[in-house]
Coordinates of C-alpha atoms in Angstrom, one line a residue:
X1 CA 24.1 -51.6 181.6
X2 CA 26.4 -52.1 184.7
X3 CA 30.0 -51.4 184.0
X4 CA 33.0 -53.4 185.5
X5 CA 36.5 -52.5 186.0
X6 CA 38.9 -54.5 183.8
X7 CA 40.7 -56.5 186.4
X8 CA 42.6 -60.0 186.2
X9 CA 39.2 -61.6 187.3
X10 CA 37.2 -59.9 184.7
X11 CA 39.9 -61.0 182.2
X12 CA 40.0 -64.6 183.5
X13 CA 36.2 -64.9 183.1
X14 CA 36.2 -63.9 179.6
X15 CA 38.8 -66.2 178.9
X16 CA 37.1 -69.2 180.0
X17 CA 33.5 -68.1 178.5
X18 CA 35.4 -67.8 175.2
X19 CA 36.7 -71.0 175.3
X20 CA 33.2 -72.5 176.3
X21 CA 31.4 -70.5 173.7
X22 CA 34.1 -70.7 171.1
X23 CA 34.3 -67.0 170.8
X24 CA 36.9 -64.4 170.7
X25 CA 37.9 -63.6 174.5
X26 CA 38.5 -59.7 173.8
X27 CA 35.1 -59.3 172.2
X28 CA 33.6 -61.1 175.5
X29 CA 35.4 -58.8 177.9
X30 CA 34.0 -55.9 176.2
X31 CA 30.8 -57.1 176.6
X32 CA 31.4 -58.3 180.3
X33 CA 32.7 -54.6 181.0
X34 CA 29.5 -52.8 180.0
X35 CA 31.6 -50.0 178.5
X36 CA 31.3 -48.1 175.5
X37 CA 34.1 -48.6 172.9
X38 CA 36.4 -45.7 173.8
X39 CA 36.0 -46.3 177.9
X40 CA 36.6 -49.9 177.3
X41 CA 39.9 -49.3 175.3
X42 CA 41.2 -46.8 177.7
X43 CA 40.5 -49.1 180.7
X44 CA 42.2 -52.2 178.8
X45 CA 45.3 -49.9 177.9
X46 CA 45.7 -48.8 181.4
X47 CA 45.3 -52.4 182.7
X48 CA 47.9 -53.7 180.4
X49 CA 50.4 -50.7 180.9
X50 CA 49.9 -49.6 177.1
X51 CA 49.7 -46.1 175.8
X52 CA 46.2 -45.8 173.7
X53 CA 45.8 -44.3 170.4
X54 CA 42.7 -43.3 168.6
X55 CA 41.5 -43.3 165.0
X56 CA 41.9 -39.7 164.7
X57 CA 45.3 -39.8 165.6
X58 CA 45.9 -43.0 163.5
X59 CA 44.7 -41.1 160.5
X60 CA 47.7 -38.5 160.8
X61 CA 49.9 -41.4 160.4
X62 CA 50.9 -43.1 157.4
X63 CA 50.8 -46.9 157.0
X64 CA 54.1 -49.1 156.8
X65 CA 52.7 -51.8 154.7
X66 CA 56.1 -52.5 153.6
X67 CA 57.2 -54.2 156.9
X68 CA 53.7 -55.9 157.7
X69 CA 51.4 -56.0 154.7
X70 CA 47.7 -55.5 154.6
X71 CA 46.9 -59.4 154.4
X72 CA 49.0 -59.6 157.9
X73 CA 47.5 -56.5 159.4
X74 CA 43.7 -57.7 158.5
X75 CA 44.5 -61.1 159.7
X76 CA 46.0 -60.2 162.9
X77 CA 44.1 -57.3 163.4
X78 CA 47.1 -54.7 163.8
X79 CA 49.0 -52.4 161.8
X80 CA 52.1 -50.6 161.7
X81 CA 52.3 -46.8 161.6
X82 CA 55.1 -44.2 160.7
X83 CA 55.4 -41.2 163.1
X84 CA 57.9 -39.1 161.3
X85 CA 61.2 -41.4 161.6
X86 CA 59.4 -43.3 164.4
X87 CA 57.4 -46.7 163.6
X88 CA 54.2 -47.4 166.1
X89 CA 52.8 -50.7 166.2
X90 CA 49.2 -50.7 167.0
X91 CA 46.9 -53.8 168.0
X92 CA 43.8 -54.5 169.4
X93 CA 43.8 -58.1 170.8
X94 CA 45.6 -58.2 174.2
X95 CA 44.7 -61.9 174.8
X96 CA 47.1 -62.4 171.7
X97 CA 50.3 -63.0 173.8
X98 CA 52.4 -63.9 170.9
X99 CA 51.7 -60.7 168.8
X100 CA 54.4 -58.5 170.2
X101 CA 57.1 -60.9 169.7
X102 CA 55.7 -61.8 165.9
X103 CA 55.7 -58.1 165.5
X104 CA 59.4 -58.0 166.6
X105 CA 60.7 -60.3 164.2
X106 CA 58.8 -58.6 161.3
X107 CA 59.8 -54.9 162.2
X108 CA 63.6 -54.3 161.3
X109 CA 63.6 -51.2 163.4
X110 CA 63.1 -50.1 166.7
X111 CA 59.2 -49.1 167.5
X112 CA 56.6 -48.1 170.2
X113 CA 53.4 -50.1 170.9
X114 CA 50.1 -48.7 171.2
X115 CA 46.6 -50.2 172.0
X116 CA 43.4 -49.2 170.0
X117 CA 39.9 -50.5 169.5
X118 CA 39.6 -53.3 167.0
X119 CA 36.7 -51.1 165.1
X120 CA 39.3 -48.4 164.7
X121 CA 42.2 -50.5 163.2
X122 CA 39.3 -51.8 160.8
X123 CA 38.2 -48.4 159.9
X124 CA 41.9 -47.1 159.4
X125 CA 42.3 -50.0 156.7
X126 CA 39.2 -49.0 155.1
X127 CA 40.4 -45.6 154.5
X128 CA 43.6 -46.5 153.3
X129 CA 42.3 -49.0 150.7
X130 CA 44.5 -47.7 147.9
X131 CA 47.4 -48.9 149.9
X132 CA 45.8 -51.7 152.1
X133 CA 44.3 -54.0 149.4
X134 CA 45.3 -57.6 148.9
X135 CA 45.1 -56.3 145.3
X136 CA 48.3 -54.5 145.6
X137 CA 50.2 -57.5 146.4
X138 CA 49.1 -59.2 143.2
X139 CA 49.8 -56.1 141.2
X140 CA 53.2 -55.8 142.5
X141 CA 54.3 -59.5 141.6
X142 CA 52.1 -59.7 138.4
X143 CA 53.8 -61.5 135.3
X144 CA 51.7 -60.5 132.4
X145 CA 52.8 -63.7 130.5
X146 CA 50.8 -65.9 133.1
X147 CA 48.3 -68.1 131.9
X148 CA 44.5 -67.9 132.6
X149 CA 42.8 -70.7 134.4
X150 CA 39.3 -71.2 134.0
X151 CA 37.5 -71.8 137.6
X152 CA 37.4 -69.8 140.7
X153 CA 37.0 -71.7 143.9
X154 CA 37.2 -69.8 146.9
X155 CA 37.5 -66.0 148.0
X156 CA 39.7 -66.2 151.2
X157 CA 43.2 -64.9 152.3
X158 CA 44.4 -68.4 152.2
X159 CA 43.6 -69.1 148.8
X160 CA 44.7 -65.5 147.3
X161 CA 48.1 -66.0 149.0
X162 CA 48.5 -69.5 147.7
X163 CA 47.5 -68.2 144.1
X164 CA 50.0 -69.4 141.4
X165 CA 48.8 -67.3 138.6
X166 CA 49.6 -63.3 139.6
X167 CA 46.3 -62.4 137.4
X168 CA 43.9 -64.6 139.0
X169 CA 45.4 -63.4 142.3
X170 CA 44.7 -59.7 141.4
X171 CA 41.1 -60.7 140.2
X172 CA 40.4 -62.8 143.4
X173 CA 41.9 -59.9 145.6
X174 CA 39.6 -57.5 143.9
X175 CA 36.5 -59.5 144.5
X176 CA 37.6 -60.3 148.1
X177 CA 38.2 -56.8 149.0
X178 CA 35.0 -55.8 147.5
X179 CA 32.9 -58.3 149.5
X180 CA 35.0 -57.1 152.6
X181 CA 34.0 -53.6 152.2
X182 CA 30.1 -54.5 151.3
X183 CA 30.6 -52.8 147.8
X184 CA 27.3 -53.2 145.6
X185 CA 29.4 -52.9 142.5
X186 CA 32.8 -53.2 141.0
X187 CA 34.1 -51.0 138.5
X188 CA 37.2 -52.0 136.1
X189 CA 37.7 -49.0 133.9
X190 CA 40.4 -49.3 131.0
X191 CA 42.5 -46.3 130.7
X192 CA 45.5 -45.5 128.4
X193 CA 48.0 -46.2 130.9
X194 CA 46.2 -49.3 132.5
X195 CA 43.4 -50.1 134.6
X196 CA 41.2 -48.0 137.3
X197 CA 39.5 -50.2 140.0
X198 CA 36.5 -48.6 141.7
X199 CA 33.9 -49.7 144.5
X200 CA 30.4 -48.6 144.8
X201 CA 30.0 -47.9 148.6
X202 CA 26.9 -46.9 150.2
X203 CA 25.6 -45.6 146.6
X204 CA 29.2 -43.4 146.1
X205 CA 31.7 -44.5 143.6
X206 CA 35.2 -44.7 145.2
X207 CA 38.5 -45.1 143.3
X208 CA 40.6 -47.7 145.2
X209 CA 43.5 -47.4 142.9
X210 CA 45.0 -47.9 139.4
X211 CA 47.2 -50.6 137.7
X212 CA 49.7 -49.2 135.5
X213 CA 50.1 -51.9 132.7
X214 CA 48.2 -51.9 129.7
X215 CA 48.8 -55.7 129.2
X216 CA 47.6 -56.4 132.6
X217 CA 44.7 -54.7 132.1
X218 CA 43.7 -56.8 129.2
X219 CA 44.4 -59.9 131.0
X220 CA 42.2 -58.9 133.8
X221 CA 39.3 -57.9 131.5
X222 CA 39.9 -61.5 129.8
X223 CA 40.1 -63.4 133.0
X224 CA 36.5 -61.8 134.2
X225 CA 35.3 -63.0 130.7
X226 CA 36.6 -66.2 131.1
X227 CA 34.9 -66.7 134.5
X228 CA 31.6 -65.3 133.0
X229 CA 31.8 -67.5 129.9
X230 CA 32.2 -64.8 127.5
X231 CA 33.8 -64.5 124.3
X232 CA 37.2 -63.2 125.0
X233 CA 37.8 -62.6 121.2
X234 CA 35.0 -60.3 120.8
X235 CA 36.1 -56.8 121.8
X236 CA 33.6 -54.7 119.8
X237 CA 30.1 -55.2 121.3
X238 CA 28.6 -55.2 124.6
X239 CA 28.6 -58.7 126.6
X240 CA 26.7 -59.7 129.9
X241 CA 27.3 -62.6 131.8
X242 CA 27.5 -64.3 135.5
X243 CA 29.9 -66.1 137.7
X244 CA 29.9 -67.5 141.1
X245 CA 32.3 -67.8 143.9
X246 CA 32.6 -68.8 147.3
X247 CA 33.3 -66.4 150.4
X248 CA 33.1 -67.1 154.1
X249 CA 31.7 -70.3 153.1
X250 CA 28.7 -69.1 151.1
X251 CA 27.8 -68.7 147.3
X252 CA 28.0 -65.2 146.0
X253 CA 26.9 -64.4 142.5
X254 CA 28.3 -61.8 140.3
X255 CA 26.7 -60.3 137.4
X256 CA 29.0 -59.0 134.8
X257 CA 28.5 -56.4 132.1
X258 CA 31.4 -55.6 129.7
X259 CA 31.3 -52.7 127.6
X260 CA 33.9 -51.7 124.7
X261 CA 35.4 -48.3 125.1
X262 CA 38.1 -46.2 123.4
X263 CA 40.7 -47.8 125.3
X264 CA 39.5 -51.3 125.1
X265 CA 36.8 -52.8 127.6
X266 CA 35.3 -51.7 130.7
X267 CA 33.7 -54.3 133.1
X268 CA 30.9 -53.3 135.8
X269 CA 30.3 -56.6 138.4
X270 CA 27.1 -56.5 140.5
X271 CA 27.6 -58.4 143.7
X272 CA 24.8 -60.5 144.7
X273 CA 25.3 -61.9 147.9
X274 CA 22.4 -63.9 148.2
X275 CA 22.9 -65.2 152.2
X276 CA 23.2 -61.6 153.0
X277 CA 20.0 -60.6 151.0
X278 CA 18.3 -63.6 152.5
X279 CA 19.0 -62.2 156.0
X280 CA 18.0 -58.6 155.0
X281 CA 14.7 -60.2 153.5
X282 CA 13.7 -61.8 156.7
X283 CA 11.9 -59.2 158.5
X284 CA 12.1 -56.8 155.7
X285 CA 9.4 -54.0 155.9
X286 CA 8.8 -50.5 155.0
X287 CA 10.0 -49.6 158.7
X288 CA 13.6 -51.3 157.9
X289 CA 13.8 -49.1 154.8
X290 CA 13.3 -45.9 156.8
X291 CA 10.3 -44.2 155.1
X292 CA 8.8 -41.5 157.2
X293 CA 5.3 -42.2 159.0
X294 CA 3.4 -40.3 156.3
X295 CA 4.6 -42.2 153.3
X296 CA 4.5 -45.7 155.1
X297 CA 0.7 -45.0 155.9
X298 CA -0.2 -44.0 152.3
X299 CA 1.8 -47.0 150.7
X300 CA 0.3 -49.5 153.2
X301 CA -3.1 -48.0 152.5
X302 CA -2.5 -49.2 148.6
X303 CA -0.7 -52.5 149.4
X304 CA -4.3 -53.4 150.8
X305 CA -6.3 -52.7 147.6
X306 CA -7.5 -55.7 145.8
X307 CA -6.4 -54.7 142.5
X308 CA -4.6 -51.8 140.5
X309 CA -1.1 -50.8 140.1
X310 CA 1.7 -50.1 142.5
X311 CA 4.7 -48.1 140.7
X312 CA 7.9 -47.6 142.2
X313 CA 10.5 -45.2 140.2
X314 CA 13.9 -43.9 140.5
X315 CA 17.2 -44.3 139.0
X316 CA 19.6 -47.4 139.2
X317 CA 20.6 -48.0 142.7
X318 CA 17.7 -45.9 144.4
X319 CA 16.3 -48.9 146.2
X320 CA 13.3 -49.7 144.1
X321 CA 13.6 -53.3 144.2
X322 CA 14.0 -53.5 147.7
X323 CA 10.9 -51.3 148.2
X324 CA 8.8 -53.9 145.9
X325 CA 10.4 -56.9 148.3
X326 CA 9.1 -55.1 151.5
X327 CA 5.6 -54.5 150.0
X328 CA 5.5 -58.2 149.1
X329 CA 6.8 -59.1 152.5
X330 CA 4.2 -57.3 154.1
X331 CA 1.2 -58.5 152.5
X332 CA 2.5 -62.2 152.1
X333 CA 0.0 -64.0 154.7
X334 CA -0.2 -67.2 152.9
X335 CA -3.8 -66.4 151.8
X336 CA -2.8 -65.0 148.2
X337 CA -1.1 -66.6 145.1
X338 CA 1.8 -64.1 144.8
X339 CA 3.8 -64.3 141.4
X340 CA 7.2 -62.2 140.7
X341 CA 8.9 -62.3 137.5
X342 CA 12.6 -60.6 138.1
X343 CA 15.9 -60.2 136.4
X344 CA 17.6 -61.4 138.6
X345 CA 15.9 -62.8 141.6
X346 CA 17.8 -60.9 144.2
X347 CA 15.8 -62.0 147.5
X348 CA 14.2 -65.5 148.0
X349 CA 10.7 -65.0 149.6
X350 CA 8.8 -67.8 151.5
X351 CA 5.7 -69.0 149.8
X352 CA 6.1 -66.8 146.7
X353 CA 6.6 -68.1 143.2
X354 CA 9.6 -66.3 141.7
X355 CA 10.4 -66.5 138.0
X356 CA 14.0 -65.3 136.9
X357 CA 13.9 -63.6 133.6
X358 CA 16.0 -65.7 130.9
X359 CA 16.2 -63.8 127.9
X360 CA 18.5 -66.2 126.1
X361 CA 15.9 -68.7 126.1
X362 CA 13.1 -66.5 125.3
X363 CA 11.8 -65.8 128.8
X364 CA 11.2 -62.1 128.7
X365 CA 9.2 -59.9 131.4
X366 CA 6.4 -59.6 128.7
X367 CA 6.2 -63.5 127.8
X368 CA 6.4 -64.3 131.5
X369 CA 4.1 -62.0 132.6
X370 CA 1.4 -63.5 130.0
X371 CA 2.0 -67.0 131.3
X372 CA 1.6 -65.8 134.8
X373 CA -1.8 -64.5 134.1
X374 CA -2.7 -68.2 133.3
X375 CA -1.4 -69.3 136.5
X376 CA -4.1 -67.7 138.7
X377 CA -2.3 -65.1 140.7
X378 CA -3.6 -62.8 143.1
X379 CA -0.6 -60.4 143.6
X380 CA 1.8 -60.0 140.9
X381 CA 5.5 -58.2 141.0
X382 CA 7.1 -57.4 137.7
X383 CA 10.7 -56.4 138.6
X384 CA 11.0 -53.8 135.7
X385 CA 8.9 -52.4 132.7
X386 CA 11.4 -52.1 129.8
X387 CA 9.3 -51.8 127.0
X388 CA 5.7 -50.9 125.5
X389 CA 4.6 -54.7 125.3
X390 CA 5.3 -55.4 129.2
X391 CA 3.6 -51.9 129.9
X392 CA 0.4 -53.1 128.2
X393 CA 0.2 -56.4 129.8
X394 CA 0.8 -54.9 133.3
X395 CA -1.8 -52.2 132.7
X396 CA -4.2 -55.0 131.7
X397 CA -3.4 -57.1 134.4
X398 CA -4.1 -54.4 136.8
X399 CA -7.5 -53.8 135.1
X400 CA -8.6 -57.4 135.2
X401 CA -8.6 -57.9 138.8
X402 CA -5.0 -58.3 140.1
X403 CA -2.8 -56.0 142.3
X404 CA 0.5 -55.6 140.2
X405 CA 3.7 -54.4 142.1
X406 CA 6.5 -52.9 139.4
X407 CA 9.3 -50.5 138.6
X408 CA 10.1 -48.3 135.9
X409 CA 13.3 -46.0 135.5
X410 CA 12.3 -42.0 135.9
X411 CA 13.7 -39.0 137.9
X412 CA 10.6 -38.4 139.5
X413 CA 7.0 -39.3 140.0
X414 CA 5.8 -37.0 137.5
X415 CA 8.1 -38.2 134.9
X416 CA 6.6 -41.5 135.0
X417 CA 3.4 -40.3 133.3
X418 CA 5.3 -39.2 130.4
X419 CA 7.4 -42.4 130.3
X420 CA 4.2 -44.7 129.9
X421 CA 2.5 -42.3 127.5
X422 CA 5.7 -42.3 125.3
X423 CA 5.5 -46.1 125.3
X424 CA 2.2 -45.9 123.3
X425 CA 0.1 -47.1 126.3
X426 CA -3.7 -45.5 126.1
X427 CA -3.8 -42.7 128.9
X428 CA -7.3 -43.8 130.1
X429 CA -6.5 -47.3 130.7
X430 CA -3.0 -46.3 132.4
X431 CA -4.7 -43.7 134.6
X432 CA -7.3 -46.2 135.4
X433 CA -5.0 -48.9 136.4
X434 CA -2.8 -46.8 138.8
X435 CA -3.2 -46.6 142.2
X436 CA 0.1 -44.9 143.4
X437 CA 3.5 -43.8 142.1
X438 CA 6.5 -43.9 144.4
X439 CA 9.5 -41.8 143.4
X440 CA 12.5 -43.0 146.0
X441 CA 16.1 -42.0 146.6
X442 CA 18.5 -43.6 149.3
X443 CA 20.3 -41.0 151.6
X444 CA 23.1 -42.3 153.9
X445 CA 22.4 -42.0 157.4
X446 CA 24.7 -40.0 159.7
X447 CA 26.7 -42.6 162.1
X448 CA 25.0 -42.7 165.3
X449 CA 28.4 -43.6 167.1
X450 CA 30.3 -40.6 166.1
X451 CA 27.3 -37.9 165.4
X452 CA 28.1 -34.4 166.3
X453 CA 26.4 -31.0 165.5
X454 CA 27.1 -30.1 162.0
X455 CA 29.6 -27.2 161.7
X456 CA 28.8 -26.1 158.4
X457 CA 25.3 -24.9 158.3
X458 CA 25.8 -22.0 155.6
X459 CA 23.2 -23.1 152.7
X460 CA 22.0 -19.7 151.5
X461 CA 19.3 -21.1 149.5
X462 CA 17.9 -23.2 152.3
X463 CA 15.6 -21.8 155.0
X464 CA 16.9 -24.0 158.1
X465 CA 14.2 -23.9 161.0
X466 CA 15.0 -23.0 164.5
X467 CA 13.8 -26.7 165.7
X468 CA 16.3 -28.3 163.2
X469 CA 19.1 -30.4 164.6
X470 CA 21.7 -30.6 162.0
X471 CA 24.2 -33.2 162.3
X472 CA 27.5 -34.8 160.8
X473 CA 29.6 -37.9 161.4
X474 CA 33.2 -37.1 162.3
X475 CA 34.3 -40.6 161.4
X476 CA 34.8 -43.6 163.7
X477 CA 35.5 -47.3 163.7
X478 CA 31.9 -48.3 163.5
X479 CA 31.4 -46.3 160.2
X480 CA 34.8 -47.2 158.7
X481 CA 35.8 -43.6 159.2
X482 CA 33.1 -42.1 156.5
X483 CA 30.7 -40.4 159.2
X484 CA 28.0 -42.3 157.4
X485 CA 26.4 -46.0 158.4
X486 CA 23.7 -47.4 156.3
X487 CA 21.2 -45.5 154.1
X488 CA 17.4 -44.6 154.3
X489 CA 14.7 -44.2 151.7
X490 CA 13.0 -40.7 151.2
X491 CA 9.8 -40.8 149.0
X492 CA 7.8 -38.6 146.6
X493 CA 4.3 -40.1 146.6
X494 CA 1.7 -39.1 143.9
X495 CA -1.9 -40.6 145.0
X496 CA -4.4 -40.9 142.2
X497 CA -7.8 -39.7 142.5
X498 CA -10.6 -39.0 139.9
X499 CA -9.5 -35.3 139.5
X500 CA -5.7 -36.3 138.8
X501 CA -7.1 -39.1 136.5
X502 CA -8.9 -36.5 134.5
X503 CA -5.9 -34.2 134.5
X504 CA -3.7 -37.0 132.9
X505 CA -6.0 -38.5 130.7
X506 CA -6.9 -35.0 129.1
X507 CA -3.1 -34.2 128.8
X508 CA -3.0 -31.4 131.3
X509 CA 0.4 -29.8 131.9
X510 CA 2.8 -31.0 134.4
X511 CA 2.4 -27.7 136.2
X512 CA -1.3 -28.1 136.6
X513 CA -0.7 -32.0 137.6
X514 CA 1.7 -31.0 140.2
X515 CA -0.4 -28.0 141.7
X516 CA -3.3 -30.4 142.2
X517 CA -0.7 -33.1 143.7
X518 CA 0.5 -30.7 146.1
X519 CA -2.7 -29.6 147.2
X520 CA -3.4 -33.2 148.0
X521 CA -0.5 -33.4 150.0
X522 CA 2.4 -34.7 147.6
X523 CA 5.7 -34.0 149.3
X524 CA 8.8 -33.5 146.6
X525 CA 11.7 -35.5 147.2
X526 CA 13.7 -32.4 147.8
X527 CA 11.5 -31.5 150.8
X528 CA 11.4 -35.2 152.1
X529 CA 15.1 -35.2 152.2
X530 CA 15.4 -31.8 153.9
X531 CA 13.3 -33.0 156.7
X532 CA 15.3 -35.9 157.4
X533 CA 18.4 -33.7 157.2
X534 CA 16.7 -31.3 160.0
X535 CA 16.0 -34.4 162.1
X536 CA 19.8 -35.1 162.2
X537 CA 19.3 -38.2 160.2
X538 CA 21.5 -37.2 157.3
X539 CA 23.4 -34.1 156.1
X540 CA 22.4 -31.1 153.8
X541 CA 25.4 -32.1 151.7
X542 CA 23.9 -35.6 151.2
X543 CA 20.6 -34.1 150.2
X544 CA 22.2 -31.9 147.4
X545 CA 24.0 -34.8 146.3
X546 CA 21.2 -37.3 146.3
X547 CA 17.9 -35.2 145.8
X548 CA 18.7 -31.6 145.0
X549 CA 15.9 -29.1 144.3
X550 CA 14.8 -29.2 140.6

C-alpha cells in the first residue's frame, strides 16, 4: 500500500470522507495514510506537535482513575497516567478538539500531554482490568440494603451510570466488562471475605478483582438467581438457569450454573453471544479453526462417508462443538436432511433442523435422538453423549445407514474407547460404527502484530529442530498486551481400520492399540502442538499448558 505524509490536505480529506460515510475521521486518516500503527502515530504526533508514547512505556506507569474514571477513559479513548509525581494525559483522537480542554477541567494539577495509538490505550486499559472496570465504580458506591429489581434491560455505559440500585449496577458492570473483553465465561466465587470476579479469556481464567464484603456477595448471587428465574431461598443444591440481556443493540444469552460451597454459593455464567456466533458460523470450516493439512485431509475424507460415526473428544472448552459445526457446514450442500440435537443451540445453521435439549420438559438427548430417526435424516449431529442410552442409540444410528457426528468428554482419542465400553456399549457394535475419533485442544496463537523471536528456548525435555522458528508476542494494542491473539486447534486422530477394530473388540491393551495407531500415522496431541510451536504459531509454554506430554 502506498503511504502518504500526514498533512493538512490529508487531514481535511479524512474529515470530509468521515462526514460522508458516518465513520470516525481518525480511523479513516490511518487508512488513507497507508502506514502501520506505529509509523502513523509517530507522524500524527509530529504533525500536531505532541510527544509520542507507546504501550511499553504506558505499562510502566500507574493509572490515575481517581481523576478520570475508567468509564470516561473508555468513552473518550484516553487515560490519565501517573509518572512519579507528574500526571500524563494520553489520548488518541486528534480530531476531538475539545478533549484537551475537557481534561484541563477534570485534572486538578498540572499535567503533560502525550499521543498514543487507540489500540495501545485499549490494551493498557485491558491490562489494568482490576482497576479499570465499571465494576469498581459500582463496588465503591454499593449499598447492601438496596432492593433487587427483576429485569435487566440493556448493557451499556449509559444504563450502568444511570442505575439506581448499586447491586444491579455491579452485576451489569460485570456482564458489560466481560462482553467487552470477549470473555467466554464469568466466574463469581464466594470467599470468606466476600466475592472474587474472574473471566475466562482465550481459555485462561483470569482474576479481575475481589469484592470485600460478604453481604454484597450474597446480594450479587441473589440478583443473578432472580435474573435466571431460580429459587433464591434454596442454597443447598445446584441450580441451572438462563437469562438474556441487550448489548450494543443485540440479544446476548447467558447460561447460569449455581453451585453451593462452604462459603455460600458460586456462580459460573457462560456467555452466548448469538450474533457473534452467527458471524463466526458464516463460512465456518476446518481451515478457519487452524487444523494442519494432514488432519484436515483425514477428517474431510470421513465427512464424505455415507454412514458411520465421527467422534470428537476433549475436555470442556477444547472446541469440540465448533469442530462439529465446521463439519456440518462443510457437508451442508442442501442435498441431505441434516438434523442436530444440542444443549444449547449455539450456532444457527441454514437449512439444518436444530433441536434444543429441554430436560425440564423431558426432551433429553436420548429421547430426541429416537424421534430424529423417525424424521428421515441423512446426517445427524448429537451435541454430546452423556449416558449409556444416548451412546447405544447413536451407535445403532451409525450402523443403520446414518452419518452421526457427536462428541464425548475424554482426555485423548484412546480414552474414548474405555468411556464407551464402561457405558456398557457392545464393543463389536461400537467399533463397527466408528469411522474416526478426533481428540483436540485449542492453543493460543502468537500475535502477528508483535511477534518476535522467543527468548526462552531452554526446554531440556524437548529437542528443538534447527529449522524451528520459535516466536513469542511482546504485547501490543492488537492483542490487548497479552502477546496472543486468537486460538488454533490441534488434533490427535485415530482412524479405524479392520486391525484396529479387532484389537478393540478383543480388548487389547492400550499400548497395543497405540502402537498400531502410530504405525498408521496417528500423531499424538503433544507432537501436533509442538509442530505448531516450531512453526512459530504458538509458544512452548502454551504447549506445556494445554497439551503436555503424557
